[in-house]
mmCIF file of C-alpha atoms in Angstrom:
data_model
loop_
_atom_site.group_PDB
_atom_site.id
_atom_site.type_symbol
_atom_site.label_atom_id
_atom_site.label_comp_id
_atom_site.label_asym_id
_atom_site.label_seq_id
_atom_site.Cartn_x
_atom_site.Cartn_y
_atom_site.Cartn_z
ATOM 1 C CA UNK R 695 2.213 -17.797 -12.405
ATOM 2 C CA UNK R 696 1.502 -14.459 -10.750
ATOM 3 C CA UNK R 697 4.108 -12.902 -8.471
ATOM 4 C CA UNK R 698 3.432 -10.767 -5.394
ATOM 5 C CA UNK R 699 6.148 -8.604 -3.858
ATOM 6 C CA UNK R 700 5.585 -8.261 -0.108
ATOM 7 C CA UNK R 701 7.701 -5.646 1.675
ATOM 8 C CA UNK R 702 7.735 -6.703 5.304
ATOM 9 C CA UNK R 703 9.214 -5.930 8.723
ATOM 10 C CA UNK R 704 8.105 -7.011 12.185
ATOM 11 C CA UNK R 705 5.201 -4.590 12.626
ATOM 12 C CA UNK R 706 1.496 -5.385 13.055
ATOM 13 C CA UNK R 707 0.880 -3.650 9.724
ATOM 14 C CA UNK R 708 3.253 -6.086 8.013
ATOM 15 C CA UNK R 709 1.664 -9.096 9.648
ATOM 16 C CA UNK R 710 -1.709 -8.029 8.278
ATOM 17 C CA UNK R 711 -0.100 -7.396 4.879
ATOM 18 C CA UNK R 712 1.230 -10.969 4.985
ATOM 19 C CA UNK R 713 -2.230 -12.376 5.730
ATOM 20 C CA UNK R 714 -3.749 -10.451 2.840
ATOM 21 C CA UNK R 715 -0.913 -11.487 0.510
ATOM 22 C CA UNK R 716 -1.466 -15.149 1.385
ATOM 23 C CA UNK R 717 -5.198 -14.855 0.711
ATOM 24 C CA UNK R 718 -4.531 -13.297 -2.694
ATOM 25 C CA UNK R 719 -1.813 -15.837 -3.529
ATOM 26 C CA UNK R 720 -4.108 -18.750 -2.710
ATOM 27 C CA UNK R 721 -6.904 -17.368 -4.880
ATOM 28 C CA UNK R 722 -4.848 -16.619 -8.000
ATOM 29 C CA UNK R 723 -2.041 -19.177 -7.643
ATOM 30 C CA UNK R 724 0.723 -16.667 -6.961
ATOM 31 C CA UNK R 725 4.180 -16.862 -5.451
ATOM 32 C CA UNK R 726 5.093 -14.358 -2.717
ATOM 33 C CA UNK R 727 8.482 -12.671 -2.986
ATOM 34 C CA UNK R 728 9.244 -11.451 0.539
ATOM 35 C CA UNK R 729 11.479 -8.386 0.882
ATOM 36 C CA UNK R 730 13.112 -7.198 4.108
ATOM 37 C CA UNK R 731 15.251 -4.074 3.784
ATOM 38 C CA UNK R 732 17.877 -2.936 6.267
ATOM 39 C CA UNK R 733 17.512 0.775 5.641
ATOM 40 C CA UNK R 734 20.553 3.016 5.324
ATOM 41 C CA UNK R 735 19.072 5.551 7.731
ATOM 42 C CA UNK R 736 19.084 2.886 10.433
ATOM 43 C CA UNK R 737 22.761 2.168 9.829
ATOM 44 C CA UNK R 738 24.310 5.561 9.178
ATOM 45 C CA UNK R 739 22.307 7.223 11.962
ATOM 46 C CA UNK R 740 22.256 4.541 14.672
ATOM 47 C CA UNK R 741 21.403 6.989 17.457
ATOM 48 C CA UNK R 742 18.329 8.022 15.518
ATOM 49 C CA UNK R 743 17.675 4.358 14.812
ATOM 50 C CA UNK R 744 17.603 3.658 18.533
ATOM 51 C CA UNK R 745 14.873 6.274 18.947
ATOM 52 C CA UNK R 746 12.773 5.344 15.922
ATOM 53 C CA UNK R 747 13.313 1.589 15.825
ATOM 54 C CA UNK R 748 12.506 -0.539 18.882
ATOM 55 C CA UNK R 749 14.978 -3.181 17.665
ATOM 56 C CA UNK R 750 17.920 -0.892 18.413
ATOM 57 C CA UNK R 751 17.059 -0.413 22.049
ATOM 58 C CA UNK R 752 20.457 0.191 23.636
ATOM 59 C CA UNK R 753 24.141 0.800 23.029
ATOM 60 C CA UNK R 754 27.350 1.055 25.063
ATOM 61 C CA UNK R 755 28.492 4.644 25.656
ATOM 62 C CA UNK R 756 32.063 3.401 25.188
ATOM 63 C CA UNK R 757 31.383 2.112 21.675
ATOM 64 C CA UNK R 758 32.764 3.893 18.627
ATOM 65 C CA UNK R 759 30.515 5.000 15.791
ATOM 66 C CA UNK R 760 31.743 1.996 13.810
ATOM 67 C CA UNK R 761 30.835 -0.348 16.672
ATOM 68 C CA UNK R 762 27.337 1.115 16.937
ATOM 69 C CA UNK R 763 26.935 0.787 13.166
ATOM 70 C CA UNK R 764 27.862 -2.899 13.234
ATOM 71 C CA UNK R 765 25.631 -3.543 16.254
ATOM 72 C CA UNK R 766 22.661 -1.961 14.495
ATOM 73 C CA UNK R 767 23.406 -3.824 11.275
ATOM 74 C CA UNK R 768 23.693 -7.202 12.976
ATOM 75 C CA UNK R 769 20.487 -6.745 14.993
ATOM 76 C CA UNK R 770 18.543 -5.804 11.876
ATOM 77 C CA UNK R 771 19.976 -8.742 9.920
ATOM 78 C CA UNK R 772 18.903 -11.096 12.710
ATOM 79 C CA UNK R 773 15.452 -9.518 12.712
ATOM 80 C CA UNK R 774 15.199 -9.989 8.951
ATOM 81 C CA UNK R 775 16.112 -13.672 9.197
ATOM 82 C CA UNK R 776 13.613 -14.145 12.039
ATOM 83 C CA UNK R 777 10.875 -12.501 9.969
ATOM 84 C CA UNK R 778 11.721 -14.752 7.010
ATOM 85 C CA UNK R 779 11.565 -17.899 9.155
ATOM 86 C CA UNK R 780 8.168 -16.959 10.578
ATOM 87 C CA UNK R 781 6.836 -15.906 7.166
ATOM 88 C CA UNK R 782 7.988 -19.119 5.483
ATOM 89 C CA UNK R 783 6.385 -21.245 8.194
ATOM 90 C CA UNK R 784 3.032 -19.494 7.804
ATOM 91 C CA UNK R 785 3.139 -19.649 3.993
ATOM 92 C CA UNK R 786 4.122 -23.329 3.915
ATOM 93 C CA UNK R 787 1.120 -24.211 6.076
ATOM 94 C CA UNK R 788 -1.092 -22.348 3.585
ATOM 95 C CA UNK R 789 0.532 -23.992 0.569
ATOM 96 C CA UNK R 790 2.030 -20.751 -0.781
ATOM 97 C CA UNK R 791 5.505 -20.642 -2.334
ATOM 98 C CA UNK R 792 7.903 -17.946 -1.101
ATOM 99 C CA UNK R 793 11.268 -16.501 -2.074
ATOM 100 C CA UNK R 794 13.039 -14.201 0.427
ATOM 101 C CA UNK R 795 15.221 -11.173 -0.290
ATOM 102 C CA UNK R 796 17.316 -9.528 2.432
ATOM 103 C CA UNK R 797 18.582 -6.203 1.095
ATOM 104 C CA UNK R 798 20.517 -3.251 2.458
ATOM 105 C CA UNK R 799 19.734 0.223 1.136
ATOM 106 C CA UNK R 800 16.768 2.537 0.628
ATOM 107 C CA UNK R 801 13.392 0.808 0.956
ATOM 108 C CA UNK R 802 11.696 2.552 -1.972
ATOM 109 C CA UNK R 803 14.619 1.901 -4.310
ATOM 110 C CA UNK R 804 14.816 -1.778 -3.364
ATOM 111 C CA UNK R 805 11.080 -2.176 -3.967
ATOM 112 C CA UNK R 806 11.392 -0.403 -7.315
ATOM 113 C CA UNK R 807 14.191 -2.750 -8.403
ATOM 114 C CA UNK R 808 12.105 -5.858 -7.727
ATOM 115 C CA UNK R 809 8.658 -4.484 -8.617
ATOM 116 C CA UNK R 810 8.960 -4.913 -12.383
ATOM 117 C CA UNK R 811 9.209 -8.705 -11.914
ATOM 118 C CA UNK R 812 5.959 -8.761 -9.912
ATOM 119 C CA UNK R 813 2.281 -8.244 -10.684
ATOM 120 C CA UNK R 814 1.355 -6.665 -7.345
ATOM 121 C CA UNK R 815 3.272 -4.945 -4.541
ATOM 122 C CA UNK R 816 1.932 -5.231 -0.983
ATOM 123 C CA UNK R 817 3.132 -3.380 2.106
ATOM 124 C CA UNK R 818 1.838 -2.065 5.417
ATOM 125 C CA UNK R 819 0.914 1.600 5.593
ATOM 126 C CA UNK R 820 3.375 2.002 8.450
ATOM 127 C CA UNK R 821 6.348 0.037 9.713
ATOM 128 C CA UNK R 822 8.210 -0.462 12.970
ATOM 129 C CA UNK R 823 8.501 3.263 13.661
ATOM 130 C CA UNK R 824 4.815 4.057 13.145
ATOM 131 C CA UNK R 825 4.049 4.647 16.818
ATOM 132 C CA UNK R 826 6.456 7.607 16.753
ATOM 133 C CA UNK R 827 5.157 9.115 13.507
ATOM 134 C CA UNK R 828 1.681 10.223 14.544
ATOM 135 C CA UNK R 829 -0.652 10.652 11.570
ATOM 136 C CA UNK R 830 2.140 11.286 9.055
ATOM 137 C CA UNK R 831 2.424 8.628 6.400
ATOM 138 C CA UNK R 832 5.909 7.170 6.246
ATOM 139 C CA UNK R 833 8.086 8.905 3.679
ATOM 140 C CA UNK R 834 9.168 5.518 2.301
ATOM 141 C CA UNK R 835 5.561 4.585 1.496
ATOM 142 C CA UNK R 836 4.944 7.892 -0.264
ATOM 143 C CA UNK R 837 8.142 7.459 -2.264
ATOM 144 C CA UNK R 838 7.112 3.952 -3.315
ATOM 145 C CA UNK R 839 3.771 5.354 -4.512
ATOM 146 C CA UNK R 840 5.615 7.788 -6.748
ATOM 147 C CA UNK R 841 8.244 5.561 -8.362
ATOM 148 C CA UNK R 842 6.786 2.103 -9.065
ATOM 149 C CA UNK R 843 4.546 1.256 -12.009
ATOM 150 C CA UNK R 844 2.791 -1.750 -10.520
ATOM 151 C CA UNK R 845 -0.447 -1.913 -8.521
ATOM 152 C CA UNK R 846 0.393 -1.123 -4.892
ATOM 153 C CA UNK R 847 -1.766 -2.479 -2.080
ATOM 154 C CA UNK R 848 -1.333 -0.592 1.201
ATOM 155 C CA UNK R 849 -2.631 -2.521 4.191
ATOM 156 C CA UNK R 850 -3.758 -1.025 7.535
ATOM 157 C CA UNK R 851 -3.211 -2.531 10.965
ATOM 158 C CA UNK R 852 -6.790 -3.790 11.280
ATOM 159 C CA UNK R 853 -7.779 -6.863 9.267
ATOM 160 C CA UNK R 854 -10.568 -6.303 6.741
ATOM 161 C CA UNK R 855 -12.858 -8.737 4.910
ATOM 162 C CA UNK R 856 -13.119 -7.523 1.316
ATOM 163 C CA UNK R 857 -16.714 -7.449 0.067
ATOM 164 C CA UNK R 858 -17.309 -3.923 -1.208
ATOM 165 C CA UNK R 859 -14.781 -1.995 -3.293
ATOM 166 C CA UNK R 860 -14.930 1.690 -4.169
ATOM 167 C CA UNK R 861 -13.130 3.047 -7.236
ATOM 168 C CA UNK R 862 -12.324 6.767 -7.029
ATOM 169 C CA UNK R 863 -12.426 8.000 -10.632
ATOM 170 C CA UNK R 864 -11.410 11.335 -12.177
ATOM 171 C CA UNK R 865 -10.935 10.233 -15.827
ATOM 172 C CA UNK R 866 -7.158 10.662 -15.584
ATOM 173 C CA UNK R 867 -4.892 8.048 -17.151
ATOM 174 C CA UNK R 868 -4.143 6.633 -13.705
ATOM 175 C CA UNK R 869 -7.846 6.294 -12.898
ATOM 176 C CA UNK R 870 -8.525 4.601 -16.241
ATOM 177 C CA UNK R 871 -5.831 2.030 -15.483
ATOM 178 C CA UNK R 872 -7.275 1.497 -12.018
ATOM 179 C CA UNK R 873 -10.742 0.828 -13.451
ATOM 180 C CA UNK R 874 -9.306 -1.943 -15.645
ATOM 181 C CA UNK R 875 -8.094 -3.734 -12.507
ATOM 182 C CA UNK R 876 -11.710 -4.400 -11.523
ATOM 183 C CA UNK R 877 -11.917 -7.699 -13.390
ATOM 184 C CA UNK R 878 -8.704 -8.851 -11.706
ATOM 185 C CA UNK R 879 -10.223 -8.035 -8.319
ATOM 186 C CA UNK R 880 -12.991 -10.555 -9.004
ATOM 187 C CA UNK R 881 -10.376 -13.305 -9.266
ATOM 188 C CA UNK R 882 -8.359 -12.095 -6.269
ATOM 189 C CA UNK R 883 -11.300 -12.284 -3.866
ATOM 190 C CA UNK R 884 -13.524 -15.249 -4.615
ATOM 191 C CA UNK R 885 -16.530 -13.885 -2.758
ATOM 192 C CA UNK R 886 -19.030 -11.952 -4.840
ATOM 193 C CA UNK R 887 -17.781 -8.380 -4.848
ATOM 194 C CA UNK R 888 -19.692 -5.155 -5.165
ATOM 195 C CA UNK R 889 -17.963 -2.285 -6.949
ATOM 196 C CA UNK R 890 -18.939 1.342 -6.617
ATOM 197 C CA UNK R 891 -17.354 3.891 -8.918
ATOM 198 C CA UNK R 892 -17.528 7.453 -7.697
ATOM 199 C CA UNK R 893 -16.128 10.787 -8.712
ATOM 200 C CA UNK R 894 -15.754 14.069 -6.839
ATOM 201 C CA UNK R 895 -16.447 17.226 -8.877
ATOM 202 C CA UNK R 896 -16.798 20.894 -7.977
ATOM 203 C CA UNK R 897 -19.188 22.310 -10.604
ATOM 204 C CA UNK R 898 -22.413 21.353 -12.403
ATOM 205 C CA UNK R 899 -20.846 21.073 -15.855
ATOM 206 C CA UNK R 900 -18.222 18.649 -14.626
ATOM 207 C CA UNK R 901 -20.897 16.734 -12.733
ATOM 208 C CA UNK R 902 -22.937 16.165 -15.894
ATOM 209 C CA UNK R 903 -19.883 15.099 -17.902
ATOM 210 C CA UNK R 904 -18.774 12.670 -15.224
ATOM 211 C CA UNK R 905 -22.277 11.200 -14.934
ATOM 212 C CA UNK R 906 -22.121 10.308 -18.627
ATOM 213 C CA UNK R 907 -18.604 8.857 -18.334
ATOM 214 C CA UNK R 908 -19.414 6.667 -15.335
ATOM 215 C CA UNK R 909 -22.698 5.513 -16.843
ATOM 216 C CA UNK R 910 -20.839 4.381 -19.960
ATOM 217 C CA UNK R 911 -18.140 2.569 -17.985
ATOM 218 C CA UNK R 912 -20.546 0.649 -15.751
ATOM 219 C CA UNK R 913 -23.315 -0.007 -18.279
ATOM 220 C CA UNK R 914 -22.474 -3.662 -18.964
ATOM 221 C CA UNK R 915 -21.111 -4.538 -15.518
ATOM 222 C CA UNK R 916 -23.756 -6.019 -13.241
ATOM 223 C CA UNK R 917 -21.777 -5.658 -10.019
ATOM 224 C CA UNK R 918 -20.828 -1.994 -10.652
ATOM 225 C CA UNK R 919 -22.764 1.073 -9.519
ATOM 226 C CA UNK R 920 -21.711 4.718 -9.738
ATOM 227 C CA UNK R 921 -22.112 8.058 -7.974
ATOM 228 C CA UNK R 922 -20.984 11.616 -8.620
ATOM 229 C CA UNK R 923 -20.271 13.656 -5.485
ATOM 230 C CA UNK R 924 -20.084 17.446 -5.292
ATOM 231 C CA UNK R 925 -17.240 18.924 -3.214
ATOM 232 C CA UNK R 926 -14.285 21.292 -3.495
ATOM 233 C CA UNK R 927 -12.353 19.088 -1.037
ATOM 234 C CA UNK R 928 -11.882 15.743 -2.824
ATOM 235 C CA UNK R 929 -9.781 14.078 -0.114
ATOM 236 C CA UNK R 930 -12.315 14.816 2.634
ATOM 237 C CA UNK R 931 -15.187 13.680 0.433
ATOM 238 C CA UNK R 932 -13.406 10.423 -0.452
ATOM 239 C CA UNK R 933 -12.694 9.678 3.214
ATOM 240 C CA UNK R 934 -16.277 10.448 4.262
ATOM 241 C CA UNK R 935 -17.678 8.341 1.449
ATOM 242 C CA UNK R 936 -15.564 5.333 2.394
ATOM 243 C CA UNK R 937 -16.582 5.641 6.043
ATOM 244 C CA UNK R 938 -20.306 6.211 5.488
ATOM 245 C CA UNK R 939 -20.777 3.476 2.871
ATOM 246 C CA UNK R 940 -18.941 0.598 4.586
ATOM 247 C CA UNK R 941 -16.271 0.390 1.900
ATOM 248 C CA UNK R 942 -13.732 -2.405 2.519
ATOM 249 C CA UNK R 943 -11.137 -1.448 -0.109
ATOM 250 C CA UNK R 944 -10.473 1.818 -1.933
ATOM 251 C CA UNK R 945 -8.978 1.776 -5.426
ATOM 252 C CA UNK R 946 -7.587 4.989 -6.871
ATOM 253 C CA UNK R 947 -4.951 6.344 -9.210
ATOM 254 C CA UNK R 948 -1.747 7.392 -7.508
ATOM 255 C CA UNK R 949 -2.176 10.865 -9.007
ATOM 256 C CA UNK R 950 -4.910 12.794 -10.726
ATOM 257 C CA UNK R 951 -4.920 15.605 -13.274
ATOM 258 C CA UNK R 952 -3.400 18.472 -11.303
ATOM 259 C CA UNK R 953 0.265 17.594 -10.781
ATOM 260 C CA UNK R 954 1.209 21.269 -10.189
ATOM 261 C CA UNK R 955 -1.387 21.618 -7.432
ATOM 262 C CA UNK R 956 -0.085 18.419 -5.852
ATOM 263 C CA UNK R 957 3.467 19.769 -5.782
ATOM 264 C CA UNK R 958 2.294 22.938 -4.036
ATOM 265 C CA UNK R 959 -0.415 21.665 -1.696
ATOM 266 C CA UNK R 960 0.215 17.950 -1.403
ATOM 267 C CA UNK R 961 -1.748 15.396 -3.399
ATOM 268 C CA UNK R 962 -5.257 14.158 -2.724
ATOM 269 C CA UNK R 963 -3.747 10.678 -2.703
ATOM 270 C CA UNK R 964 -1.299 11.523 0.089
ATOM 271 C CA UNK R 965 -4.011 13.113 2.221
ATOM 272 C CA UNK R 966 -6.291 10.101 1.818
ATOM 273 C CA UNK R 967 -3.494 7.669 2.662
ATOM 274 C CA UNK R 968 -2.607 9.534 5.850
ATOM 275 C CA UNK R 969 -6.127 9.280 7.244
ATOM 276 C CA UNK R 970 -7.893 6.212 5.833
ATOM 277 C CA UNK R 971 -8.167 3.041 7.936
ATOM 278 C CA UNK R 972 -9.006 0.665 5.063
ATOM 279 C CA UNK R 973 -6.792 -1.097 2.508
ATOM 280 C CA UNK R 974 -5.976 1.053 -0.526
ATOM 281 C CA UNK R 975 -4.988 -0.206 -3.969
ATOM 282 C CA UNK R 976 -3.072 2.402 -5.975
ATOM 283 C CA UNK R 977 -2.131 2.389 -9.635
ATOM 284 C CA UNK R 978 -0.061 4.737 -11.756
#
């Protein structure tokens, strides 16, 4: 049996992530392991928690730091149990088995600990505090992208019907692994899928080489097409391509070739994740 790890809170992003997880679980016969994490930052900085988390909406000025800590902790535990109850009810109606984990700690680390027992990790692109974070991707999500070695599906707030999948390819090890997930995608979504592999290059020599690589990869796959796009701004080109070609899901490696450039300027992956409004499946 397949296992899906769903990191969830009470946000609209998480509710959409739950719906997508259920759809996948039904199609491949998977169990959903539901994770709710009471984050340390919400406990050790309760005043900040009150600002960034609508659950912690008030406190008594006469309370000690310890009192505020316990109040925050108890409210978040109650929220976690409420989320589990609602999630279990929905999954039972859909015939999907669930196991719930209520943890206290750092979200990324808790996901990492459980990820190796699962085939896919699913989470919303933002959580409860997203309305305060503007266009910045949550640091927890970026950290998860960097430390887990399982496919990671990041789900937006808006529900999407998956019919057309784009695979961003740069011939890196991560991209090669992502390409191999294509066959699994056919079993995850029962509808006939269309795959488009594309690569962004910035010179003619690279364009010719990539044309040959993509042609070889897609040669015997009837539902795969390919394109090579010319741009010195890969993130912008990827975002434009997804928007202009009605892509429902973007698959890409968590990182490409230039790790040094990513450390200095920020990765293409991070820039895409901050701005895209479609589900993204990452692999590293």
